[in-house]
CSV table of C-alpha atoms in Angstrom, one decimal:
chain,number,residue,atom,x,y,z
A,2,UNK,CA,0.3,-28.4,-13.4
A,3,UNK,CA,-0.4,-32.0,-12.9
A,4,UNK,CA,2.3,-33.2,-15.4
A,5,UNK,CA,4.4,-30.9,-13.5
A,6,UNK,CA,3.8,-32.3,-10.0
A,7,UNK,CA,4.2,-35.8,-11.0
A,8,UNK,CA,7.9,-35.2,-12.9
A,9,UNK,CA,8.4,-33.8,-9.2
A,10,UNK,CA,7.1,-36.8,-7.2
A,11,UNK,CA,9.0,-39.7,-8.9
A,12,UNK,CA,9.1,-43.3,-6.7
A,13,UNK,CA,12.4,-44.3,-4.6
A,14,UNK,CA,14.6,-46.4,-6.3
A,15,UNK,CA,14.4,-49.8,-5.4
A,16,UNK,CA,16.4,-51.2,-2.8
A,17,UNK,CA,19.5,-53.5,-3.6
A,18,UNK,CA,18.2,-57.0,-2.7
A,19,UNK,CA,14.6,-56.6,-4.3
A,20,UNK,CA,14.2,-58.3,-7.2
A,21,UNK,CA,14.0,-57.5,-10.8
A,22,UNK,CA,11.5,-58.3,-13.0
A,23,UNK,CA,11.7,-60.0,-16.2
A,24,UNK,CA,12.0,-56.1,-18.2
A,25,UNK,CA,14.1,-54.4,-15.5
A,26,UNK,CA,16.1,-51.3,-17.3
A,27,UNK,CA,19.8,-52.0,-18.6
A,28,UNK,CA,22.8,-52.4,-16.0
A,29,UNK,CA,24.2,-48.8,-16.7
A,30,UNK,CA,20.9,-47.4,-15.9
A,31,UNK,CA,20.8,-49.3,-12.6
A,32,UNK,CA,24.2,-48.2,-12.1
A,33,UNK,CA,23.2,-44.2,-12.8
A,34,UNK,CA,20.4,-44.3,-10.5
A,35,UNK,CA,22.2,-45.9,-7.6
A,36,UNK,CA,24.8,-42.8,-8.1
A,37,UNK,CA,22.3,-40.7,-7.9
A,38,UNK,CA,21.0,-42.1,-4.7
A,39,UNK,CA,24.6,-41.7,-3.0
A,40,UNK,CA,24.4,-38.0,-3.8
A,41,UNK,CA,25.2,-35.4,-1.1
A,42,UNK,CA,22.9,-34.0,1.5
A,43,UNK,CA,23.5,-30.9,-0.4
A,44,UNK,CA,22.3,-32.4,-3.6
A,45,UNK,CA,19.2,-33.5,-1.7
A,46,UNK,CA,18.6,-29.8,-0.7
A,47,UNK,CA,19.5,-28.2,-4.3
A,48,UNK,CA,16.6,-30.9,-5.5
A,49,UNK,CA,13.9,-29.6,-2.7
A,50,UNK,CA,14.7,-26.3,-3.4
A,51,UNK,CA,14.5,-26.9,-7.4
A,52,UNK,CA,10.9,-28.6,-6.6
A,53,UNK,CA,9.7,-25.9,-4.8
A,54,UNK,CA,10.6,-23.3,-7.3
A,55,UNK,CA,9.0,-25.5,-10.1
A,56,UNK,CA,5.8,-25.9,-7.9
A,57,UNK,CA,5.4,-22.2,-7.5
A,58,UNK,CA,6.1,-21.3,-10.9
A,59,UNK,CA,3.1,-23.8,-11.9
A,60,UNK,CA,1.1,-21.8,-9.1
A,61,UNK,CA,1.8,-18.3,-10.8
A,62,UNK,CA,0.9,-19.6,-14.2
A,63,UNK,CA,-2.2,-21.2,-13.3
A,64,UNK,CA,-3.0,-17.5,-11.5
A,65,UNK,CA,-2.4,-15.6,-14.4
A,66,UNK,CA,-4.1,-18.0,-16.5
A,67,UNK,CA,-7.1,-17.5,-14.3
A,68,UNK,CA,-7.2,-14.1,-13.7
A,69,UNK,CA,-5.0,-12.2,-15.8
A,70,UNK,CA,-2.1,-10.3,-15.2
A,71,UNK,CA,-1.5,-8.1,-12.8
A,72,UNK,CA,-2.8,-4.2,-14.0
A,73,UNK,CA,-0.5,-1.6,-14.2
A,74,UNK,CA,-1.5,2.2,-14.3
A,75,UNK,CA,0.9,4.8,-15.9
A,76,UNK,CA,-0.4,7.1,-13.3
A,77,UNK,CA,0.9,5.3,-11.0
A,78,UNK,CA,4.8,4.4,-9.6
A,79,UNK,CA,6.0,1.4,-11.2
A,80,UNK,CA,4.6,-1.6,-9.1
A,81,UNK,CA,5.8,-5.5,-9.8
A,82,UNK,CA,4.2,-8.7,-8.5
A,83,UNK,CA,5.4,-10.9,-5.6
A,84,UNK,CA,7.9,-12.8,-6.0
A,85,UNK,CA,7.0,-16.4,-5.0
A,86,UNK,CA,9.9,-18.1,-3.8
A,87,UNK,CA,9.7,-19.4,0.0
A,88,UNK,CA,11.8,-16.1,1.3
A,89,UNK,CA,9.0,-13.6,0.0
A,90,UNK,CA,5.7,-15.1,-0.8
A,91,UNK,CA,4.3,-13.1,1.9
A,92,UNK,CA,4.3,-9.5,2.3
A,93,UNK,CA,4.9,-8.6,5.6
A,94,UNK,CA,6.6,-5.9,7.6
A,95,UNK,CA,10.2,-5.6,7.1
A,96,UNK,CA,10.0,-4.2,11.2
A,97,UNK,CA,12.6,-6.3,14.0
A,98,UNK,CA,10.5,-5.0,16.6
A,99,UNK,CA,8.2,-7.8,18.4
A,100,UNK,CA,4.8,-7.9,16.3
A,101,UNK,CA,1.5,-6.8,18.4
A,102,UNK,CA,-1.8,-7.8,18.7
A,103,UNK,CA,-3.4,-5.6,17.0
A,104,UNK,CA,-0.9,-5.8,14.0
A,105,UNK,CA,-0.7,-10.0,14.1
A,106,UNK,CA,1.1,-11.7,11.0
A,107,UNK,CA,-1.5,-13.0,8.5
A,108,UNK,CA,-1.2,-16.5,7.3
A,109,UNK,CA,-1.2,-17.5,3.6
A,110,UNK,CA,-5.3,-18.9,3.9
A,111,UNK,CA,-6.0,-15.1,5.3
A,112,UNK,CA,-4.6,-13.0,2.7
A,113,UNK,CA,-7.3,-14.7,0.1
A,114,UNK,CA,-9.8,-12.5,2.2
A,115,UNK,CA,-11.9,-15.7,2.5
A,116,UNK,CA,-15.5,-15.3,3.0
A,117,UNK,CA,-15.7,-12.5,0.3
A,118,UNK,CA,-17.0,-12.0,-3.1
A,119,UNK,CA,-15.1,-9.3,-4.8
A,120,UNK,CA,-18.4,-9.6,-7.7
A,121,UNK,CA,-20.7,-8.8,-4.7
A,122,UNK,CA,-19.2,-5.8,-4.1
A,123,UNK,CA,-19.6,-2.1,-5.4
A,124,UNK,CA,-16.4,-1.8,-6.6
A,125,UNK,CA,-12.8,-3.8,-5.8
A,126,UNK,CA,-10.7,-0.9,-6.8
A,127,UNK,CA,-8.8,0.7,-4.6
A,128,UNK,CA,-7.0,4.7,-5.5
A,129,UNK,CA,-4.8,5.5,-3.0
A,130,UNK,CA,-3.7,9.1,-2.5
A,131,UNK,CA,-0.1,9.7,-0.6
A,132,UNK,CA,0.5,13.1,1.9
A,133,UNK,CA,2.5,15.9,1.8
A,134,UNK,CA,5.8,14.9,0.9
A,135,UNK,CA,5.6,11.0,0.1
A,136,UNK,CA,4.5,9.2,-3.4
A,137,UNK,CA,2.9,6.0,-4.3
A,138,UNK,CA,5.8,4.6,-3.4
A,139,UNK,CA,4.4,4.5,0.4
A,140,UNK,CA,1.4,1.7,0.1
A,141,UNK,CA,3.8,-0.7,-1.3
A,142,UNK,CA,3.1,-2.6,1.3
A,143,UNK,CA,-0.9,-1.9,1.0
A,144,UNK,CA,-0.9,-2.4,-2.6
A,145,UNK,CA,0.6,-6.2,-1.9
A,146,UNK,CA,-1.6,-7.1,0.7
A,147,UNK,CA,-4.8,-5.5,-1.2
A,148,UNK,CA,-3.5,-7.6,-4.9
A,149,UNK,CA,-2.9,-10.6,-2.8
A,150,UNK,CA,-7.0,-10.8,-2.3
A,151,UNK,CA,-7.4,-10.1,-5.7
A,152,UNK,CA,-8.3,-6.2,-5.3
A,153,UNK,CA,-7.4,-3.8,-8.3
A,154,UNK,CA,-5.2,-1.0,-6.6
A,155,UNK,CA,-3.6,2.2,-8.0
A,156,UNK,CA,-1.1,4.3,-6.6
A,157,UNK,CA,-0.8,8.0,-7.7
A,158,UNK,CA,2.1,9.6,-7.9
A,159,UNK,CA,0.7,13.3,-7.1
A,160,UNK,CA,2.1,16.1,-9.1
A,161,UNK,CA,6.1,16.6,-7.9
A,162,UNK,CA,5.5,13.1,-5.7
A,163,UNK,CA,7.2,10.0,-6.3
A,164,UNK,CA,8.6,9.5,-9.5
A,165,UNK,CA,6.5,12.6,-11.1
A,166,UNK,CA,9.6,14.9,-12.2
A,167,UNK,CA,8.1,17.9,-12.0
A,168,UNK,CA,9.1,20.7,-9.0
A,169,UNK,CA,7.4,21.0,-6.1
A,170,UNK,CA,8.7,24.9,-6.5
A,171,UNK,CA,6.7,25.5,-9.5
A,172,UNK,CA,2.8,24.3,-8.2
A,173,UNK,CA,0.9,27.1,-8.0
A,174,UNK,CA,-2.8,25.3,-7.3
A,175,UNK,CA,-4.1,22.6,-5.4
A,176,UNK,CA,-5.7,21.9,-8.8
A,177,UNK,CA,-2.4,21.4,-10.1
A,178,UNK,CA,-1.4,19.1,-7.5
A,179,UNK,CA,-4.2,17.0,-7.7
A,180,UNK,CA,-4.1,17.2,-11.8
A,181,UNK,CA,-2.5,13.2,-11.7
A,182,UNK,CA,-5.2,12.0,-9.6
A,183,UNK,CA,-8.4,13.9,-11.5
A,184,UNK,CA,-7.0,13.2,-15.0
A,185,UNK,CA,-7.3,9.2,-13.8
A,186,UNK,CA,-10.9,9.3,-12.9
A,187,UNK,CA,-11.9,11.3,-15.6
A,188,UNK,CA,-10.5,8.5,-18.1
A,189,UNK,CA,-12.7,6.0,-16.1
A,190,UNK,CA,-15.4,4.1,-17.9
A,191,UNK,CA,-18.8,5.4,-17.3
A,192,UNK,CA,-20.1,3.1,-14.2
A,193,UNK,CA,-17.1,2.5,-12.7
A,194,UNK,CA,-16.2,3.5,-9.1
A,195,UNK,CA,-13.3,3.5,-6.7
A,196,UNK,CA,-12.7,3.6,-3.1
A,197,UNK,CA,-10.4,6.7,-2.4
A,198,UNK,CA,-8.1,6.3,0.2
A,199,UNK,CA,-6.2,9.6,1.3
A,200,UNK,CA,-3.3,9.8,3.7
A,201,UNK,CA,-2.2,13.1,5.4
A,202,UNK,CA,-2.5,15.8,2.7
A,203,UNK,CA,-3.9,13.2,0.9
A,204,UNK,CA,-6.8,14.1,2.6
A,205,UNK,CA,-8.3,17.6,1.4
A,206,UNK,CA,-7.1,15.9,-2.4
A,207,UNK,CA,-9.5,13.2,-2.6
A,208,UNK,CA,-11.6,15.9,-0.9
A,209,UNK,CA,-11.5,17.9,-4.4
A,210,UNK,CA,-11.9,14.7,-6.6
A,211,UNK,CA,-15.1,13.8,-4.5
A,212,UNK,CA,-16.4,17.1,-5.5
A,213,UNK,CA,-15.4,16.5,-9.1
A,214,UNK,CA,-16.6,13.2,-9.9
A,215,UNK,CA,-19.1,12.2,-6.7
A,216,UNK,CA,-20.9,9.5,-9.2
A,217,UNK,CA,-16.9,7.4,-9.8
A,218,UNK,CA,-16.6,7.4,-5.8
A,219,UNK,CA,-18.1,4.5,-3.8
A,220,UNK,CA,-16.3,5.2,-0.6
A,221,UNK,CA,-13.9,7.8,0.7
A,222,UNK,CA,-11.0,7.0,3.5
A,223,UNK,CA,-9.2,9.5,5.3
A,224,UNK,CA,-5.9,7.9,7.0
A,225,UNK,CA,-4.4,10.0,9.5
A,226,UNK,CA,-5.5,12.8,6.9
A,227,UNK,CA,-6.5,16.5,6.9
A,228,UNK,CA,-10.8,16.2,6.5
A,229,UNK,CA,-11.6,19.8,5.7
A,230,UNK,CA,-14.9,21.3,5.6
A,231,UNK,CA,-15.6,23.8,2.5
A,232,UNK,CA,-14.3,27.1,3.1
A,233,UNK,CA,-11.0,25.8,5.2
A,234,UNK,CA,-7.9,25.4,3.7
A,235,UNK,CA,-5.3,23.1,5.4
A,236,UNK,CA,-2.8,25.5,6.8
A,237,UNK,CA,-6.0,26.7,8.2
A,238,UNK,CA,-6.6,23.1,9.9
A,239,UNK,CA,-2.5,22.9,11.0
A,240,UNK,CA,-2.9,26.5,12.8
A,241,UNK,CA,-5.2,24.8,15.2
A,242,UNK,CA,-2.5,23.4,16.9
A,243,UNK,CA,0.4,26.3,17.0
A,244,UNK,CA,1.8,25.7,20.2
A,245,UNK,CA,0.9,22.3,21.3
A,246,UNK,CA,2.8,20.7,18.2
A,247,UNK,CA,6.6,22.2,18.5
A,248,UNK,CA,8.2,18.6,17.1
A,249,UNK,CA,6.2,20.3,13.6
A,250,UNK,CA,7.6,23.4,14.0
A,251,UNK,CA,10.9,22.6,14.6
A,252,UNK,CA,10.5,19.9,11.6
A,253,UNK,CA,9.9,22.5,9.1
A,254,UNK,CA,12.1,23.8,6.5
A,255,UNK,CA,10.6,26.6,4.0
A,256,UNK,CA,12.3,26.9,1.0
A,257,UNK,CA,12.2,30.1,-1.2
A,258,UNK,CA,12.2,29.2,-4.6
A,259,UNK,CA,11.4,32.9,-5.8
A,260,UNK,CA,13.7,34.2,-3.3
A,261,UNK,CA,13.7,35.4,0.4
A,262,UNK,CA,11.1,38.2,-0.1
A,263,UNK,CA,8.6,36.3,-1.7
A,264,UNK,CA,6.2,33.5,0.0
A,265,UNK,CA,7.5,29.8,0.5
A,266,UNK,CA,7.3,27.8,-2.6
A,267,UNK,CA,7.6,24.4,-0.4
A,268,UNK,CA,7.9,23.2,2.7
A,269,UNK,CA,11.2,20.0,3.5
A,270,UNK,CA,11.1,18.1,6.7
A,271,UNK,CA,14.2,18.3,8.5
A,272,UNK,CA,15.5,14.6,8.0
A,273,UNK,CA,16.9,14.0,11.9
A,274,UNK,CA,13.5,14.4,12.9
A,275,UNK,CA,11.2,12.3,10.5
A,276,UNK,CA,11.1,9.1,12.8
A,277,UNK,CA,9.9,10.9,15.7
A,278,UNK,CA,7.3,13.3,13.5
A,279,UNK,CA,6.4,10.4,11.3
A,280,UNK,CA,7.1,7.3,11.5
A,281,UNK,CA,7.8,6.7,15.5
A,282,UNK,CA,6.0,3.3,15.2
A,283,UNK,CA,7.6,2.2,12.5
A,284,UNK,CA,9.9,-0.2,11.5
A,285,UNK,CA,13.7,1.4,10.7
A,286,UNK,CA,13.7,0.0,6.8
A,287,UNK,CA,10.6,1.7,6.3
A,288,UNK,CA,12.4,4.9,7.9
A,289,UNK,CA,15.4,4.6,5.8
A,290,UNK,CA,13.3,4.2,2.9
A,291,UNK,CA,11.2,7.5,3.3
A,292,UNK,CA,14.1,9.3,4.4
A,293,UNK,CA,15.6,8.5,1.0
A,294,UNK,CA,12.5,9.2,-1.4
A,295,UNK,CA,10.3,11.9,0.7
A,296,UNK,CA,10.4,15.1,-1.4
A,297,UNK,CA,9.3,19.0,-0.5
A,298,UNK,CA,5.8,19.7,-0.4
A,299,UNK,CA,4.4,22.5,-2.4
A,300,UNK,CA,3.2,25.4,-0.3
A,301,UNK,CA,0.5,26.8,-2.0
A,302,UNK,CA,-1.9,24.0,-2.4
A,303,UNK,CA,-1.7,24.1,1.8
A,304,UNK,CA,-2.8,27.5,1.7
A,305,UNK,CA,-5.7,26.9,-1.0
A,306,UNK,CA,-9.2,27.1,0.5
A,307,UNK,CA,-11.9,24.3,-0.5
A,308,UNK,CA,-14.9,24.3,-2.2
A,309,UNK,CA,-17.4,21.4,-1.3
A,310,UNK,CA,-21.2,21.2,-1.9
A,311,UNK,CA,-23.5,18.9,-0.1
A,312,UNK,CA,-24.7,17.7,-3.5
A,313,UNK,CA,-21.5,16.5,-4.9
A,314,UNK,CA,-18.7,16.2,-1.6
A,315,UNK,CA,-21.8,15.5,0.7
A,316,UNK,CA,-22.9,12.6,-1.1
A,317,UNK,CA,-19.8,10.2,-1.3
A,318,UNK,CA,-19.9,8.3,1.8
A,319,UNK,CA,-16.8,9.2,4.6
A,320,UNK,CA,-15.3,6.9,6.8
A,321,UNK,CA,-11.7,7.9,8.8
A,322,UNK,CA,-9.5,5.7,10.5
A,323,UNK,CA,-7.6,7.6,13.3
A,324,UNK,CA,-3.7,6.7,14.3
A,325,UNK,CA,-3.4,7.2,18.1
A,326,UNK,CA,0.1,7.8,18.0
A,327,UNK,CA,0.9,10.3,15.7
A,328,UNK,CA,2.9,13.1,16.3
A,329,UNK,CA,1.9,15.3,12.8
A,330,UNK,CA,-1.7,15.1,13.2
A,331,UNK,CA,-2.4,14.3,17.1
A,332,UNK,CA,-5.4,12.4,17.8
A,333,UNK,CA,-6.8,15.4,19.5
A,334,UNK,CA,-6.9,17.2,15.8
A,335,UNK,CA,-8.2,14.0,14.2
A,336,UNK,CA,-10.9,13.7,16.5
A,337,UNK,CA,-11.4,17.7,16.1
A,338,UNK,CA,-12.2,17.3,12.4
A,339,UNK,CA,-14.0,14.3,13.0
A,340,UNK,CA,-16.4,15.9,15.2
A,341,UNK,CA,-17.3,18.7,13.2
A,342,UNK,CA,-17.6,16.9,9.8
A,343,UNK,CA,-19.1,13.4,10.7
A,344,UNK,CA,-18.3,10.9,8.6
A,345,UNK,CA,-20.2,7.8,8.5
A,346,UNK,CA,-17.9,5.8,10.5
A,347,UNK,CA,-14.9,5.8,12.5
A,348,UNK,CA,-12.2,3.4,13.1
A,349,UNK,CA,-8.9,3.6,15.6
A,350,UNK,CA,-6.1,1.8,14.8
A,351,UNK,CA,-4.2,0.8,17.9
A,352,UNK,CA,-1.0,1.4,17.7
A,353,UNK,CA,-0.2,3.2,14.7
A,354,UNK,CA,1.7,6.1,14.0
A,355,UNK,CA,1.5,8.6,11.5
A,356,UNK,CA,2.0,6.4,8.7
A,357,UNK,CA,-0.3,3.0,9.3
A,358,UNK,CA,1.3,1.6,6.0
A,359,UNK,CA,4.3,0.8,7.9
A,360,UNK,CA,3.4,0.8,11.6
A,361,UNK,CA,0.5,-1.5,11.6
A,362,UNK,CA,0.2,-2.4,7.6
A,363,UNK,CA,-2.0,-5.8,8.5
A,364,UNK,CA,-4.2,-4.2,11.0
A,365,UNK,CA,-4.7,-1.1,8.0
A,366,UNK,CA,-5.9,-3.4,5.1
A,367,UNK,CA,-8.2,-5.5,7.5
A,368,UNK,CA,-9.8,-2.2,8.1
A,369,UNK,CA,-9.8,-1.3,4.5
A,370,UNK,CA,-11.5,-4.7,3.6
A,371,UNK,CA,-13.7,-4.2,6.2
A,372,UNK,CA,-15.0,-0.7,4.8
A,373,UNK,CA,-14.9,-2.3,1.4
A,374,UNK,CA,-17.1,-4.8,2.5
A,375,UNK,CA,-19.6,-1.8,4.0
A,376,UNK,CA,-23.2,-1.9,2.6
């Protein structure tokens, strides 16, 4: 990268009435570097543009030549590094609205997470688990933000989720469902351990992995999510608030796979209303987005009852971070679940709707860091 900086810092040319010394270059070359210095201002700008390019090509090469490159999980939705021109180097909200305090725009010497030792930690891997209805495709901007600080991240693409091509019609079990997420930490190494981040229905699935494989899990996090307690199912958790929560009802769509006289097979959200039920925070990109990729989410898993034993579920340690505003899950039901299952910590993130990813993504990995960090 040296070489490569001093090619891109060459000296002036001389000016016209300094002298030459006794092994000054030929006349034509003289005469080919005084054209270049009468070059546009637009020439000039090509050439700043060109050296800042070359400059942050050197940077990624010396970053993959130092760490590697990025991972990429089959299980996951199809992720690709940051570009690292000037116009994207950052990953940042795509949202026009003015920026709050609680949601502030990090500055390139803050996204290195300064100050921590990923070594020190029990684990630097982050699995994130989607809700009912989304795919990995959601954390995009998590999964930037967490790989820019040199975290491993995966993103699972839940069974029917994302870019998984099966239909949501024909899941029968919440084990089913799930299958994408348990098949990826039963193929970890022996030692290894994640931090499981659920969102929404995302919630009661890493709930089922915990009890699977308690000794991979470092750390559970329930985002806005469904924390059941064994014995409850999450239409069970939803019934709770019948009546107080018409935006839901009226957002629902059951579809009938097996036709009208047998149960729902899934459940669509009627499009005209996801930004107020949803996503009433976020930015309108983020909206469009979703409102393109959100598929139907299969019915019976929500009716499925849990199983969880203090010896296996009990023993993975539970943190939740609650979103104010949402309109899916009110606060009032997050702090309902929260209350009779304790977890070992609670955070509120100001501001946030339904989906912190997009509504207050900054604020959401500081947190996430911060639990990380959590002895």
């Amino acid at each position: 990268m040296g070489n490569l900086c001093s090619l891109l810092t060459q000296p002036p040319a001389k000016k016209k009435h300094t002298k030459r010394s006794s092994n000054a270059p030929p006349l034509s070359n003289l005469s080919s570097r005084w054209t270049r210095m009468r070059s546009s201002r637009k020439d000039k700008l090509d050439d700043a543009i060109i050296r800042e390019q070359a400059l942050a090509a050197a940077i990624l090469f010396k970053q993959h030549q130092k760490n590697g490159t990025l991972p990429f999980d089959r299980s996951s939705s199809m992720r690709y590094p940051n570009g690292w021109s000037k116009k994207n180097s950052l990953p940042r909200s795509s949202s026009s609205r003015a920026r709050s305090l609680t949601d502030p725009l990090l500055q390139p010497h803050q996204l290195v997470n300064q100050g921590i030792k990923l070594d020190d930690l029990e684990t630097s891997h982050f699995v994130l688990v989607h809700g009912g209805g989304f795919g990995a495709w959601c954390w995009y901007k998590t999964i930037a933000l967490l790989e820019e600080g040199g975290f491993k991240v995966t993103a699972i693409d839940l069974t029917g989720s994302g870019v998984h091509s099966f239909d949501t019609n024909n899941i029968r079990s919440l084990s089913q469902y799930v299958k994408p997420l348990t098949d990826y930490l039963e193929k970890l190494p022996e030692g290894e351990k994640v931090i499981l981040v659920g969102h929404d229905f995302g919630g009661p699935c890493i709930s089922y992995a915990m009890e699977l494989f308690p000794r991979k899990v470092s750390k559970a996090v329930f985002v806005a999510a469904a924390m059941l307690t064994s014995g409850q199912s999450t239409l069970d958790i939803f019934s709770q608030q019948v009546g107080s929560n018409d935006l839901m009802q009226q957002a629902q769509i059951f579809l009938y796979a097996n036709g009208n006289d047998e149960p729902p097979t899934a459940i669509e959200l009627d499009k005209s209303l996801l930004r107020d039920l949803l996503f009433n925070q976020s930015p309108s990109k983020d909206v469009a987005l979703a409102s393109v990729l959100m598929r139907p989410i299969p019915f019976a898993p929500v009716l499925e009852k849990l199983s969880l034993s203090d010896v296996n579920y009990g023993s993975v340690r539970r943190f939740y971070i609650e979103a104010p505003d949402d309109n899916a899950i009110p606060i009032a039901l997050q702090e309902n679940m929260i209350n009779t299952s304790p977890p070992e910590k609670v955070f509120r993130l100001k501001g946030a709707d339904h989906s912190p990813f997009f509504s207050k993504p900054q604020a959401m990995h500081k947190l996430l860091i911060e639990i990380s960090k959590i002895q």
